[in-house]
CSV table of C-alpha atoms in Angstrom, one decimal:
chain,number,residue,atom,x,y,z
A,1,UNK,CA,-75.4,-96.9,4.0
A,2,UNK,CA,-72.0,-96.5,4.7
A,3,UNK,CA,-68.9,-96.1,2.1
A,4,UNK,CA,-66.3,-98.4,1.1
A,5,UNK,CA,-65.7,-100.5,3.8
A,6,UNK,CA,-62.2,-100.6,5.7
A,7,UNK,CA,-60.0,-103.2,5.3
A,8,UNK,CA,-60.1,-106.3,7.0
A,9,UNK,CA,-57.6,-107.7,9.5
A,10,UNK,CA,-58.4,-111.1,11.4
A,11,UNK,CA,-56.6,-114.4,12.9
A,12,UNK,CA,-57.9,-116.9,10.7
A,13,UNK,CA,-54.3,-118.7,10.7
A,14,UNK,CA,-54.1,-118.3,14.6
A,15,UNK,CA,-57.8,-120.3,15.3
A,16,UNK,CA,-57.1,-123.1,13.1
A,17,UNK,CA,-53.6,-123.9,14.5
A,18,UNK,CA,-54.7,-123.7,18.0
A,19,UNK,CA,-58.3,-126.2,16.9
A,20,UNK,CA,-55.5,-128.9,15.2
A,21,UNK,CA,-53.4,-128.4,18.8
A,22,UNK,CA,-56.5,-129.5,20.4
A,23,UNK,CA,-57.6,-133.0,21.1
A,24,UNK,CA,-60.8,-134.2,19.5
A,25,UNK,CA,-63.7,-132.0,21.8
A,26,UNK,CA,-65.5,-134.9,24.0
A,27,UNK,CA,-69.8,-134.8,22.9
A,28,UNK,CA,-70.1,-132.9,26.0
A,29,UNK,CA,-67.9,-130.0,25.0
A,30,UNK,CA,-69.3,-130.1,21.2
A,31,UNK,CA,-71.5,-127.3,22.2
A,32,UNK,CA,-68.8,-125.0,23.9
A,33,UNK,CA,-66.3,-125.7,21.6
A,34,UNK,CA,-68.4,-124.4,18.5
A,35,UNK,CA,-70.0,-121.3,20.8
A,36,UNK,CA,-66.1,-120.3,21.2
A,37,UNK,CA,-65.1,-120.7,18.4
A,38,UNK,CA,-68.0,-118.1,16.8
A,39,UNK,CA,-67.0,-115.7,19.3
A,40,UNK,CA,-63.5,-115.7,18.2
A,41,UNK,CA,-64.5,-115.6,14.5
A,42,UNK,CA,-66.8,-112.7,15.1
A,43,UNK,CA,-64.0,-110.8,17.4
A,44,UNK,CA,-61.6,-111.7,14.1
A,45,UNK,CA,-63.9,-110.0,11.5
A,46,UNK,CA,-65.2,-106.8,13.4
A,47,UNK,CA,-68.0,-104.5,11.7
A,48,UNK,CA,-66.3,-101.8,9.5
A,49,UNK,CA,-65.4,-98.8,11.8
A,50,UNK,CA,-67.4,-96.2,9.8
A,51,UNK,CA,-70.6,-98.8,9.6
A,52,UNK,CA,-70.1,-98.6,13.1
A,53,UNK,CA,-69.9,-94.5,13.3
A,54,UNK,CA,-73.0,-94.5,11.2
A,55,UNK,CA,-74.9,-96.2,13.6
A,56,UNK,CA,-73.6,-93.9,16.4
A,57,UNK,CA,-76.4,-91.8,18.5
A,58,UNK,CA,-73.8,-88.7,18.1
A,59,UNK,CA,-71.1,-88.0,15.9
A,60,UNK,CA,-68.4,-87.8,18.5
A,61,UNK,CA,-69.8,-90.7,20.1
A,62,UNK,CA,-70.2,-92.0,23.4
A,63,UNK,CA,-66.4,-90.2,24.6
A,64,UNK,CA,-65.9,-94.1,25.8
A,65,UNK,CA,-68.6,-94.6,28.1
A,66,UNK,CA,-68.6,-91.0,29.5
A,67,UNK,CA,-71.3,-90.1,27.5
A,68,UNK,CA,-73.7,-92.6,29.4
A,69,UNK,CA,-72.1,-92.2,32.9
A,70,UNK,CA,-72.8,-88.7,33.0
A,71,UNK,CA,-76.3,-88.9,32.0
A,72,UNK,CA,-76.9,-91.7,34.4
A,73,UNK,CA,-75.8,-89.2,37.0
A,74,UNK,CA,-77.9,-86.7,36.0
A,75,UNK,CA,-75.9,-84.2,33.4
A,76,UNK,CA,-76.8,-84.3,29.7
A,77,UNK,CA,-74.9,-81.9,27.7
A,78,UNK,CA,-75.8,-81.9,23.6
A,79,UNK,CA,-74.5,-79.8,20.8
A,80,UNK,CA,-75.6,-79.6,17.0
A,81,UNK,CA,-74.8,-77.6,14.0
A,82,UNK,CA,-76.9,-76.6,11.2
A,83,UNK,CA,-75.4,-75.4,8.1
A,84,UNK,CA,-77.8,-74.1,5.5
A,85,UNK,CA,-76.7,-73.3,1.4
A,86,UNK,CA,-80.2,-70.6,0.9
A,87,UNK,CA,-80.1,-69.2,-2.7
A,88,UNK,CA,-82.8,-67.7,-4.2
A,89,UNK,CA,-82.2,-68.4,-7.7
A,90,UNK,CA,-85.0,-66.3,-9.6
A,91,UNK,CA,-87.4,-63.7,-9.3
A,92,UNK,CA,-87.1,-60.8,-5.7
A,93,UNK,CA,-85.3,-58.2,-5.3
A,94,UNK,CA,-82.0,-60.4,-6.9
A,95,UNK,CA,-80.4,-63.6,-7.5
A,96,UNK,CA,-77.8,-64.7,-5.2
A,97,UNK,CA,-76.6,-67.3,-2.3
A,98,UNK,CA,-75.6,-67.1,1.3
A,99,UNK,CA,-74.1,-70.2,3.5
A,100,UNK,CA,-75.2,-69.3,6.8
A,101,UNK,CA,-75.2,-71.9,10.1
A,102,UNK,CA,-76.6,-72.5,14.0
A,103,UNK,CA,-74.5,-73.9,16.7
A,104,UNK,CA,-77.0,-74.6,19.6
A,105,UNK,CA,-75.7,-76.3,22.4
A,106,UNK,CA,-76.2,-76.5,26.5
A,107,UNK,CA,-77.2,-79.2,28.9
A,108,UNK,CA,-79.8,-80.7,31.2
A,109,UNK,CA,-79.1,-81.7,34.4
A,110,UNK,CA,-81.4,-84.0,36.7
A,111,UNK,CA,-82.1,-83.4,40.0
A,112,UNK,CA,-83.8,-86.7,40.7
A,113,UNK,CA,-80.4,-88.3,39.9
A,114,UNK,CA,-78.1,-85.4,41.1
A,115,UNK,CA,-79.4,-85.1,44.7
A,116,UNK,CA,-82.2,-86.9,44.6
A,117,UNK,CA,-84.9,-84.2,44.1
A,118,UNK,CA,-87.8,-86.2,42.7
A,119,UNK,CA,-89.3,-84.8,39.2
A,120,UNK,CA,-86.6,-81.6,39.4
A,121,UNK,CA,-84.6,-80.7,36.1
A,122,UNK,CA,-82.7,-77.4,34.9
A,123,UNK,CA,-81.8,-76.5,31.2
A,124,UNK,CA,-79.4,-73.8,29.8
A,125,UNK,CA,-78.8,-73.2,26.2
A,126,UNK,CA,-77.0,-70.8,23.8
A,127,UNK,CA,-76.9,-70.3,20.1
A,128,UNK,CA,-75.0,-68.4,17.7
A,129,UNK,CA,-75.8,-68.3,14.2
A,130,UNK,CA,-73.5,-66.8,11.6
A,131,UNK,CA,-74.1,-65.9,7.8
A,132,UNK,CA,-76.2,-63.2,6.4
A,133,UNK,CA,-80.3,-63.5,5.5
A,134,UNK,CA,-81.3,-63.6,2.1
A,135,UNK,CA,-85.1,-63.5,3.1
A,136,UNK,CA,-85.0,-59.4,3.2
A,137,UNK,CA,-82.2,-59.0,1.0
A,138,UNK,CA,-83.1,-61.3,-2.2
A,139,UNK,CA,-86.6,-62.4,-1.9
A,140,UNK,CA,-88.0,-59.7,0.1
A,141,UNK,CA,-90.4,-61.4,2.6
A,142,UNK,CA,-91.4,-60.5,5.7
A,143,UNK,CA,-89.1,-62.1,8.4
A,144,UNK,CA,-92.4,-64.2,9.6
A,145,UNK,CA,-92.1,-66.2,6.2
A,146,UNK,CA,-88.2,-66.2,6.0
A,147,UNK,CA,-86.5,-68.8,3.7
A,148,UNK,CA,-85.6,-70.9,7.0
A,149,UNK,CA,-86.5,-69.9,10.4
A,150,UNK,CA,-83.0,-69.8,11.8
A,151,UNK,CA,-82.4,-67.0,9.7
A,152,UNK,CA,-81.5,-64.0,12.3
A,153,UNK,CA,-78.8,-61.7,13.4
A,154,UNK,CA,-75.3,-62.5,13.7
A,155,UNK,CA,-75.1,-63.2,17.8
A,156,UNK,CA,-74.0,-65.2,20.2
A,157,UNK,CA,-76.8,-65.4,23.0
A,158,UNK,CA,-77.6,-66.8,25.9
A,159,UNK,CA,-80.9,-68.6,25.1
A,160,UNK,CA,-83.2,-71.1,27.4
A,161,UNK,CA,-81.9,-70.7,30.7
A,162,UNK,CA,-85.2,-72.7,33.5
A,163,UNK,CA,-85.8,-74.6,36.7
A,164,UNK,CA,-88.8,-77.2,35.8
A,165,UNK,CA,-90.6,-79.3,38.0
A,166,UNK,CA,-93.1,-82.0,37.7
A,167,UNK,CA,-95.7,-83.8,40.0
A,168,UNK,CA,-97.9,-86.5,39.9
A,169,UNK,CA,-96.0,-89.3,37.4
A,170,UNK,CA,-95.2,-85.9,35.1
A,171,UNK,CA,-99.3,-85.4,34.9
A,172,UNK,CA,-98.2,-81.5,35.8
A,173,UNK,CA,-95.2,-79.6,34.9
A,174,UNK,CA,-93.8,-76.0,35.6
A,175,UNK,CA,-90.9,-74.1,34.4
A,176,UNK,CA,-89.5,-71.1,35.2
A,177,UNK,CA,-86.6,-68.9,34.0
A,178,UNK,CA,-86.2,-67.7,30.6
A,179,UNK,CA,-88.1,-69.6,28.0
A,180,UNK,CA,-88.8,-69.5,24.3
A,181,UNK,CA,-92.9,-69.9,23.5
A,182,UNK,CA,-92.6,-71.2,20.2
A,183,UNK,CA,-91.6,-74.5,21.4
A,184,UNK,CA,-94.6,-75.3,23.1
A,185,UNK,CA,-97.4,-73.5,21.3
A,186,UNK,CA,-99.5,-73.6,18.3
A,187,UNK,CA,-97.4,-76.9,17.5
A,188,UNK,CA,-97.7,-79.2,14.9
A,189,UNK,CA,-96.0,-82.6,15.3
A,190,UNK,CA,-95.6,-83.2,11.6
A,191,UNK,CA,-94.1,-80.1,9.9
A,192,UNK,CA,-91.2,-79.3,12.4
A,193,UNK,CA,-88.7,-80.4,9.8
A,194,UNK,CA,-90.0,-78.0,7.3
A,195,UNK,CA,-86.8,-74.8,6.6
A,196,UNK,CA,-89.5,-72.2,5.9
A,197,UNK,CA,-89.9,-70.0,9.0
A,198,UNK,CA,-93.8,-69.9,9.1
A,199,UNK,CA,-94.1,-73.6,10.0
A,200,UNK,CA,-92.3,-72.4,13.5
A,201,UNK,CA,-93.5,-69.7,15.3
A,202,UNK,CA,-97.1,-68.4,13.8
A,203,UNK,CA,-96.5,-65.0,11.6
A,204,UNK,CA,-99.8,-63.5,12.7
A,205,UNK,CA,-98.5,-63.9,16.4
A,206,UNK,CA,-95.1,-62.3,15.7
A,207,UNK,CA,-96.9,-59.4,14.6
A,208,UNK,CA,-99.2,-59.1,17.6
A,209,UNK,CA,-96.6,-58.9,20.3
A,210,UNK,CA,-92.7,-59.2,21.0
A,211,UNK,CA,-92.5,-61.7,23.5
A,212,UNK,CA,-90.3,-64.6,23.4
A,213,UNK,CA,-90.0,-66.1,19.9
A,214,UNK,CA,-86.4,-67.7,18.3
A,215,UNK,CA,-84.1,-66.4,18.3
A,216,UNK,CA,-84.5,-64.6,21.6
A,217,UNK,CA,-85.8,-66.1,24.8
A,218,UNK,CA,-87.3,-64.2,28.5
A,219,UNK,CA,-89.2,-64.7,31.6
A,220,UNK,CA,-91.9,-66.9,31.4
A,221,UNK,CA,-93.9,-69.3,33.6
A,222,UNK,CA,-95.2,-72.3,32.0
A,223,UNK,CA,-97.5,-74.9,33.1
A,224,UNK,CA,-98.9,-78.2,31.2
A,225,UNK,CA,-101.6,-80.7,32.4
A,226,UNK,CA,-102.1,-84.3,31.7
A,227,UNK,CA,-104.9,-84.5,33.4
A,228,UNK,CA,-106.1,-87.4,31.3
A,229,UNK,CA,-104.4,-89.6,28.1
A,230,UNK,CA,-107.0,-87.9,25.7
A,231,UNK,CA,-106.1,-84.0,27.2
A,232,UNK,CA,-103.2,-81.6,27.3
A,233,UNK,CA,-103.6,-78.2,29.2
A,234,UNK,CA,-100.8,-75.8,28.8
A,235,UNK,CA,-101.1,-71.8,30.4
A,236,UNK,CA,-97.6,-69.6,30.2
A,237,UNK,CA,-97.0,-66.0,31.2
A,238,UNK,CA,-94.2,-64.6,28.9
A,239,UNK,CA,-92.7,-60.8,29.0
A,240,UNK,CA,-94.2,-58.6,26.0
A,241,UNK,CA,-90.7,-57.2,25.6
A,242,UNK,CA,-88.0,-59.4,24.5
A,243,UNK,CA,-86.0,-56.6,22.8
A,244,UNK,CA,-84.8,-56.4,19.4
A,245,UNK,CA,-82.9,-59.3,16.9
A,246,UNK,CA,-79.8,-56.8,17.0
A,247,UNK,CA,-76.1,-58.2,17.1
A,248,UNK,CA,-75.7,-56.7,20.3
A,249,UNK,CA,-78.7,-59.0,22.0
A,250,UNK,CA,-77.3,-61.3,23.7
A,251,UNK,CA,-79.9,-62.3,25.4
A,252,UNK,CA,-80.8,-60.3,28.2
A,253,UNK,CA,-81.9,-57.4,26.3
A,254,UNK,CA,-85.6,-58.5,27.6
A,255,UNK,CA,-87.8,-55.8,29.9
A,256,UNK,CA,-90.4,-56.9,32.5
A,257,UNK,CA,-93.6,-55.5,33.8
A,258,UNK,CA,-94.7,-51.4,33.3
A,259,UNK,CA,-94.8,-50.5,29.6
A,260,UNK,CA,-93.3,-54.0,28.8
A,261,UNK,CA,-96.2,-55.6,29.3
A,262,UNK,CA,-97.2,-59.6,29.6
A,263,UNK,CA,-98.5,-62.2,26.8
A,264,UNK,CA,-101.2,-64.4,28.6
A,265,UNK,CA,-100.6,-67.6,26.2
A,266,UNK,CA,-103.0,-71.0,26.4
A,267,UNK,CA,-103.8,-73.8,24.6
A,268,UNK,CA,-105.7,-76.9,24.6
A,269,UNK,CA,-105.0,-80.4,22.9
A,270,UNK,CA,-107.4,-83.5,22.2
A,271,UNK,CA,-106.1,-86.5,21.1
A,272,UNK,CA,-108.6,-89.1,19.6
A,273,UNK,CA,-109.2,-91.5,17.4
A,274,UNK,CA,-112.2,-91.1,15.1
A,275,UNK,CA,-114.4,-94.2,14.2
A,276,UNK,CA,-111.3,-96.2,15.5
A,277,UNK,CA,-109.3,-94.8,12.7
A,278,UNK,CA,-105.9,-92.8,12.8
A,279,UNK,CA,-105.2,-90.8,15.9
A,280,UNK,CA,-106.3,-87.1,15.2
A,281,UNK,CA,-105.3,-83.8,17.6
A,282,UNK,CA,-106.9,-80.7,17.9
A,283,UNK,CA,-105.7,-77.7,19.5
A,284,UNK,CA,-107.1,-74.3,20.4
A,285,UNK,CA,-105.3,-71.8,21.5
A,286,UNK,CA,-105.1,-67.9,22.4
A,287,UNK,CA,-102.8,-65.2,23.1
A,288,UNK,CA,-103.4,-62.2,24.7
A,289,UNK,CA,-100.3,-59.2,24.7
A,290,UNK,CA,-100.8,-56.2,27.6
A,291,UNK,CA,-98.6,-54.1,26.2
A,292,UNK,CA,-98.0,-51.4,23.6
A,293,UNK,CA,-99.0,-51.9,20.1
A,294,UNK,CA,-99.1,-49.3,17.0
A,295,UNK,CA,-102.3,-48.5,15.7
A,296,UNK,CA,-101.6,-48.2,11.7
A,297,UNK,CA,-104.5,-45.6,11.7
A,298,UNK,CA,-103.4,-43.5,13.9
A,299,UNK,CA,-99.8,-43.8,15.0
A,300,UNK,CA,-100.6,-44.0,18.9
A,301,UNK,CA,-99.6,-47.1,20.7
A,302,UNK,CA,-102.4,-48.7,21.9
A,303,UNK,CA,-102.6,-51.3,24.7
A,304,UNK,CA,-103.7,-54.7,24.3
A,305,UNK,CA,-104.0,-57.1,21.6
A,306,UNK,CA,-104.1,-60.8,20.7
A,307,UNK,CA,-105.1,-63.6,18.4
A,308,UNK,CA,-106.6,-67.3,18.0
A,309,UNK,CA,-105.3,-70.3,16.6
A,310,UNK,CA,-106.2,-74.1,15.4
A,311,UNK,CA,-104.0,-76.9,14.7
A,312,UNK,CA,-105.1,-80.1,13.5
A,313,UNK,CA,-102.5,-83.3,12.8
A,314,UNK,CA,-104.7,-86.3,11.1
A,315,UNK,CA,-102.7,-89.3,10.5
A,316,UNK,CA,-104.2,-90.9,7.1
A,317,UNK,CA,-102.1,-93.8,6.7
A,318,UNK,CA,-100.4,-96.7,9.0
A,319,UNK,CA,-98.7,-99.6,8.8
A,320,UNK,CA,-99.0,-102.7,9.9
A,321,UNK,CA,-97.1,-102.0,12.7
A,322,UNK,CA,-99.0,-99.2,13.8
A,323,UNK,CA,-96.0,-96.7,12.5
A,324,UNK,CA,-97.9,-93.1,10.9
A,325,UNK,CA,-96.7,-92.9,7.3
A,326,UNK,CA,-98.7,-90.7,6.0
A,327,UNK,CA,-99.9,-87.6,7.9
A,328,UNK,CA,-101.8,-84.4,7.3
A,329,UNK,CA,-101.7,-80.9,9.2
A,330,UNK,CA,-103.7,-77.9,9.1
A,331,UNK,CA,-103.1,-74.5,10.8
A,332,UNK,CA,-105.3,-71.5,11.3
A,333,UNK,CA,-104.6,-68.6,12.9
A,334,UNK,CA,-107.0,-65.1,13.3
A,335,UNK,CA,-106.1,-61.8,15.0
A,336,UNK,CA,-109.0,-59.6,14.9
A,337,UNK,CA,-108.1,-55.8,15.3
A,338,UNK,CA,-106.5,-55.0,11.5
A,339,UNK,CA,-105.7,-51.5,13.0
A,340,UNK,CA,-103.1,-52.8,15.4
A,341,UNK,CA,-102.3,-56.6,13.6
A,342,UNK,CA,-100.0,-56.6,10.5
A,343,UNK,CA,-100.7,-60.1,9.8
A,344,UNK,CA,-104.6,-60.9,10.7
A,345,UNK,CA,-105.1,-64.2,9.2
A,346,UNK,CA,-102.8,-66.8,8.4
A,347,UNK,CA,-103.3,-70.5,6.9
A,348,UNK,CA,-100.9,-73.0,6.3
A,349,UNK,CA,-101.1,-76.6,5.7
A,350,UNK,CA,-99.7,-79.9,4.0
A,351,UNK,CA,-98.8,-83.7,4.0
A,352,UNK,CA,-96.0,-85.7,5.3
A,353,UNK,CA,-94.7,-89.3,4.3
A,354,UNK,CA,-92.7,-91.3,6.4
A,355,UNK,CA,-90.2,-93.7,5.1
A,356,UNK,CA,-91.6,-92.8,1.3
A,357,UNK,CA,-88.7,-94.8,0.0
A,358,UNK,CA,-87.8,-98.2,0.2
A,359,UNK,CA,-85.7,-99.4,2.5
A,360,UNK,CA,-85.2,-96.1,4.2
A,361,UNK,CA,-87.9,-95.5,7.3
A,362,UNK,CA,-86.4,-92.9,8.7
A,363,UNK,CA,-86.1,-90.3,5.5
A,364,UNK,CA,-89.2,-87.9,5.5
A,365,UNK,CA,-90.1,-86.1,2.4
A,366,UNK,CA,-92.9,-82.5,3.5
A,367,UNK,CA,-95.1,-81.1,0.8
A,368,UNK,CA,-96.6,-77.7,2.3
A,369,UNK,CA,-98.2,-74.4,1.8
A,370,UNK,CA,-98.6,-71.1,4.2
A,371,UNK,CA,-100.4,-67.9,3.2
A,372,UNK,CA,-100.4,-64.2,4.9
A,373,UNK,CA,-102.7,-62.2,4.7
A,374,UNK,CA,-101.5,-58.4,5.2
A,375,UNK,CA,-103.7,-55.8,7.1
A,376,UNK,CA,-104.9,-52.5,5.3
A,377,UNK,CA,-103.2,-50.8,8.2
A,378,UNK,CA,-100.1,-52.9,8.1
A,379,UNK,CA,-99.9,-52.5,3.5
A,380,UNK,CA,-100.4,-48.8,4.1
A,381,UNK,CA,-97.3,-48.5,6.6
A,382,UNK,CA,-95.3,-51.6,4.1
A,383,UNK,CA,-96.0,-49.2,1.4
A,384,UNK,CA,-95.0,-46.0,3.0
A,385,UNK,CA,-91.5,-47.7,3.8
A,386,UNK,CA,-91.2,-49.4,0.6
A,387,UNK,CA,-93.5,-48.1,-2.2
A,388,UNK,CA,-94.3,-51.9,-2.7
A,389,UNK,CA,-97.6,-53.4,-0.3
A,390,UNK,CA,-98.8,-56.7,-1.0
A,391,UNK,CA,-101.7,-58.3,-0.2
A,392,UNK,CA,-100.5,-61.3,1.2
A,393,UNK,CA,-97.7,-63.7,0.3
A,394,UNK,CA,-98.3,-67.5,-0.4
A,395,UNK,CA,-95.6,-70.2,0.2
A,396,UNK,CA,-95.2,-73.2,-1.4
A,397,UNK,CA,-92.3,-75.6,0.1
A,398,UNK,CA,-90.9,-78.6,-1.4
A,399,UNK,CA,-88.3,-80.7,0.9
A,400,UNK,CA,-86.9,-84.2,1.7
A,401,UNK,CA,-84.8,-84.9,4.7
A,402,UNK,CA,-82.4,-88.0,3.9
A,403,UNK,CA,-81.1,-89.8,7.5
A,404,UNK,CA,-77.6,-90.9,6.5
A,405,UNK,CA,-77.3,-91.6,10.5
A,406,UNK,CA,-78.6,-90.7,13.8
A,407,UNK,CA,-76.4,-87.9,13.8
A,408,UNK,CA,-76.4,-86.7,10.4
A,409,UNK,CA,-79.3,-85.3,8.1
A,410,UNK,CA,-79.1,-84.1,5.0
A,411,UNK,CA,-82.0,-81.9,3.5
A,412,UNK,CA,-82.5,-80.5,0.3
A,413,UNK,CA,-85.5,-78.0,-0.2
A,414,UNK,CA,-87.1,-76.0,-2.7
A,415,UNK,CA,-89.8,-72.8,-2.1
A,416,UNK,CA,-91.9,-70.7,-4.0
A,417,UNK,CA,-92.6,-67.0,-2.8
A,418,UNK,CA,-95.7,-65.7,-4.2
A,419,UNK,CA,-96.3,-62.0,-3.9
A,420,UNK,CA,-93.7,-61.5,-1.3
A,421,UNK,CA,-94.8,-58.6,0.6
A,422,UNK,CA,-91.9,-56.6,0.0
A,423,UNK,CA,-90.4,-57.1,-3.5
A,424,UNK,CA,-94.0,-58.2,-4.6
A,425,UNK,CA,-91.9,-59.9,-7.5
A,426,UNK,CA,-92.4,-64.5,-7.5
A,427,UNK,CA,-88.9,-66.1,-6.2
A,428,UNK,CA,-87.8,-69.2,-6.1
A,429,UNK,CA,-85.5,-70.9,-3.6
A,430,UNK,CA,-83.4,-73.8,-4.1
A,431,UNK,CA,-81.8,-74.5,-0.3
A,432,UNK,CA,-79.9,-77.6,1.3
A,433,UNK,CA,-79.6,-78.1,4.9
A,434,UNK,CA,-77.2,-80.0,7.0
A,435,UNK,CA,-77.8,-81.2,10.4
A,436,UNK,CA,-75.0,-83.0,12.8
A,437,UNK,CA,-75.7,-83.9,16.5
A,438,UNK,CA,-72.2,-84.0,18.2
């Protein structure tokens, strides 16, 4: 796993003069002798450094024990970076490449072990990502279905920014502060890795309202409930108005209450196990927006709106060990009012292997599919704007994530657009990502 390894320096010459300067060890002090002598011989022939770094939580490190002693207080910072190479290397509008990247970094800090404030934490985050989108540009997709789902404007922001609290062994748990919904809703555990946008945040509910989805956070309350191993509650209220992706967003461009409106967001989750096979979870879920939406038919704003959505994540292999590596998801998502919705139904879905190579468990290789469906309303206003109105767009992603470390994941990816909405012309994608935990 690691490259050629550093050369080695030891004091071979050093142990054996000082065992012929010793007298023959006594039976007694057989034992010791031999124990000290494999300790010096392992303290003579170190582990390559970079065999070592490889192994490393973080690139950077533990900073000497820092690391640890500050988390053991109670503060936790983190930073990554995420380079992406997207090209779209036929079919769209054109043919071309961008390198684009996300810094995201911030830091917990624990109350319990700060001051000794049992189940308190706060979070603060900020991103910036650089590089220009080709998802508009080249393919010409809706933003919902974008090549990658860090794809956004050119900002620094200010991002998550909330108190939490939890209560009863972390069976209940409240934040509050500025929060991001698409880290807690409409979920799937085994498709996060995936680089096309649509396995994030559900296209159909980015249509239906403008509250907080990446790559801009707002006020929110969040709740979750534990109340038993097999159930998972979770009830948010987030501002309708989280302002526009714009360069000069940096965070706080947000609006509360009056025309702003509030998205009433919950969700529940069963975990079982059918006829003591796999574990299996369902969730249902529901969003309702209070605030303004365009009716296509009419062009008045009309208030309220919402949608529905099922996930379902079916483990269908396990090891021996009881490890998942083979696992199925399936997402569903329906909004009903086409007059107001752009995006009424949406379906996505796929399979995901764990360790599909030997000797590497951690690599994951994601073979998936998402389809939007466009409103009448919604291809009628696309096609004012454009002259071009499709349908719906279907998305067909390719993508392996190699673990050279803990801190350090390489990803190459390949997608199919079909139909884009936009340039209603097939693309293809060829894309590599690069992840680094400092």
């Amino acid at each position: 796993m690691s490259p050629a390894a550093i050369a080695r320096h030891g004091r071979w010459g050093l142990v054996a003069l000082a065992a012929l300067a010793l007298p023959p060890p006594l039976p007694a002090q057989q034992q010791l002798f031999l124990q000290a002598h494999e300790e010096e011989t392992a303290d003579a022939h170190p582990r390559p450094y970079f065999t070592n770094w490889l192994e490393w939580d973080n690139m950077t490190g533990d900073w000497g024990g820092t690391r640890k002693q500050w988390a053991d207080a109670g503060f936790t910072p983190y930073a990554n970076y995420t380079s992406e190479l997207l090209s779209n290397v036929a079919g769209g509008f054109d043919t071309g490449a961008n390198l684009n990247g996300l810094v995201d970094f911030g830091f917990g800090l624990d109350y319990e072990k700060l001051l000794g404030w049992e189940g308190s934490s706060f979070f603060m985050s900020w991103h910036w990502y650089h590089g220009n989108t080709i998802s508009q540009n080249l393919v010409g997709v809706y933003s919902g279905q974008n090549v990658s789902g860090y794809e956004a404007s050119q900002a620094f922001r200010f991002y998550t920014i909330y108190q939490g609290q939890t209560f009863f062994d972390d069976k209940l748990e409240i934040k509050l502060g500025q929060i991001d919904s698409d880290d807690y809703f409409a979920l799937s555990d085994y498709n996060p890795f995936l680089v096309n946008a649509a396995f994030g945040a559900l296209p159909s509910t980015d249509t239906v309202t403008n509250m907080p989805i990446y790559p801009l956070a707002g006020p929110a309350l969040y709740l979750r409930a534990d109340p038993v191993e097999e159930l998972t509650l979770q009830l948010a209220c987030f501002t309708s108005d989280v302002g526009q992706d714009l360069v000069t967003n940096h965070g706080f461009g947000w609006e509360v209450g009056g025309d702003a409106g509030w998205s009433i967001v919950g969700e529940l989750a069963l975990h079982f196990n059918l006829t003591d096979g796999p574990p299996t979870t369902l969730k249902l879920g529901g969003m309702w927006n209070t605030g303004p939406n365009l009716d296509f038919t009419t062009g008045d704003f009309v208030n309220g709106n919402g949608d529905m959505w099922m996930v379902i994540d079916q483990a269908l292999i396990m090891d021996d060990h009881g490890n998942k590596k083979v696992c199925a998801f399936l997402t569903l998502s329906y909004a009903p009012d086409q007059a107001i919705t752009a995006i009424p139904l949406y379906i996505d879905g796929g399979l995901t292997f764990y360790g599909p190579l030997p000797n590497r468990p951690d690599d994951i290789l994601g073979i998936a599919a998402n389809y939007a469906q466009y409103s009448s309303g919604g291809r009628t206003v696309q096609g004012a704007l454009t002259g071009v109105a499709a349908p719906s767009t279907t998305v067909l992603e390719a993508t392996y994530q190699y673990q050279v470390a803990p801190w350090l994941q390489l990803q190459p990816d390949f997608q199919v657009f079909f139909q884009p909405n936009i340039s209603n012309q097939t693309a293809y994608t060829v894309n590599f990502r690069t992840i680094i935990a400092f």
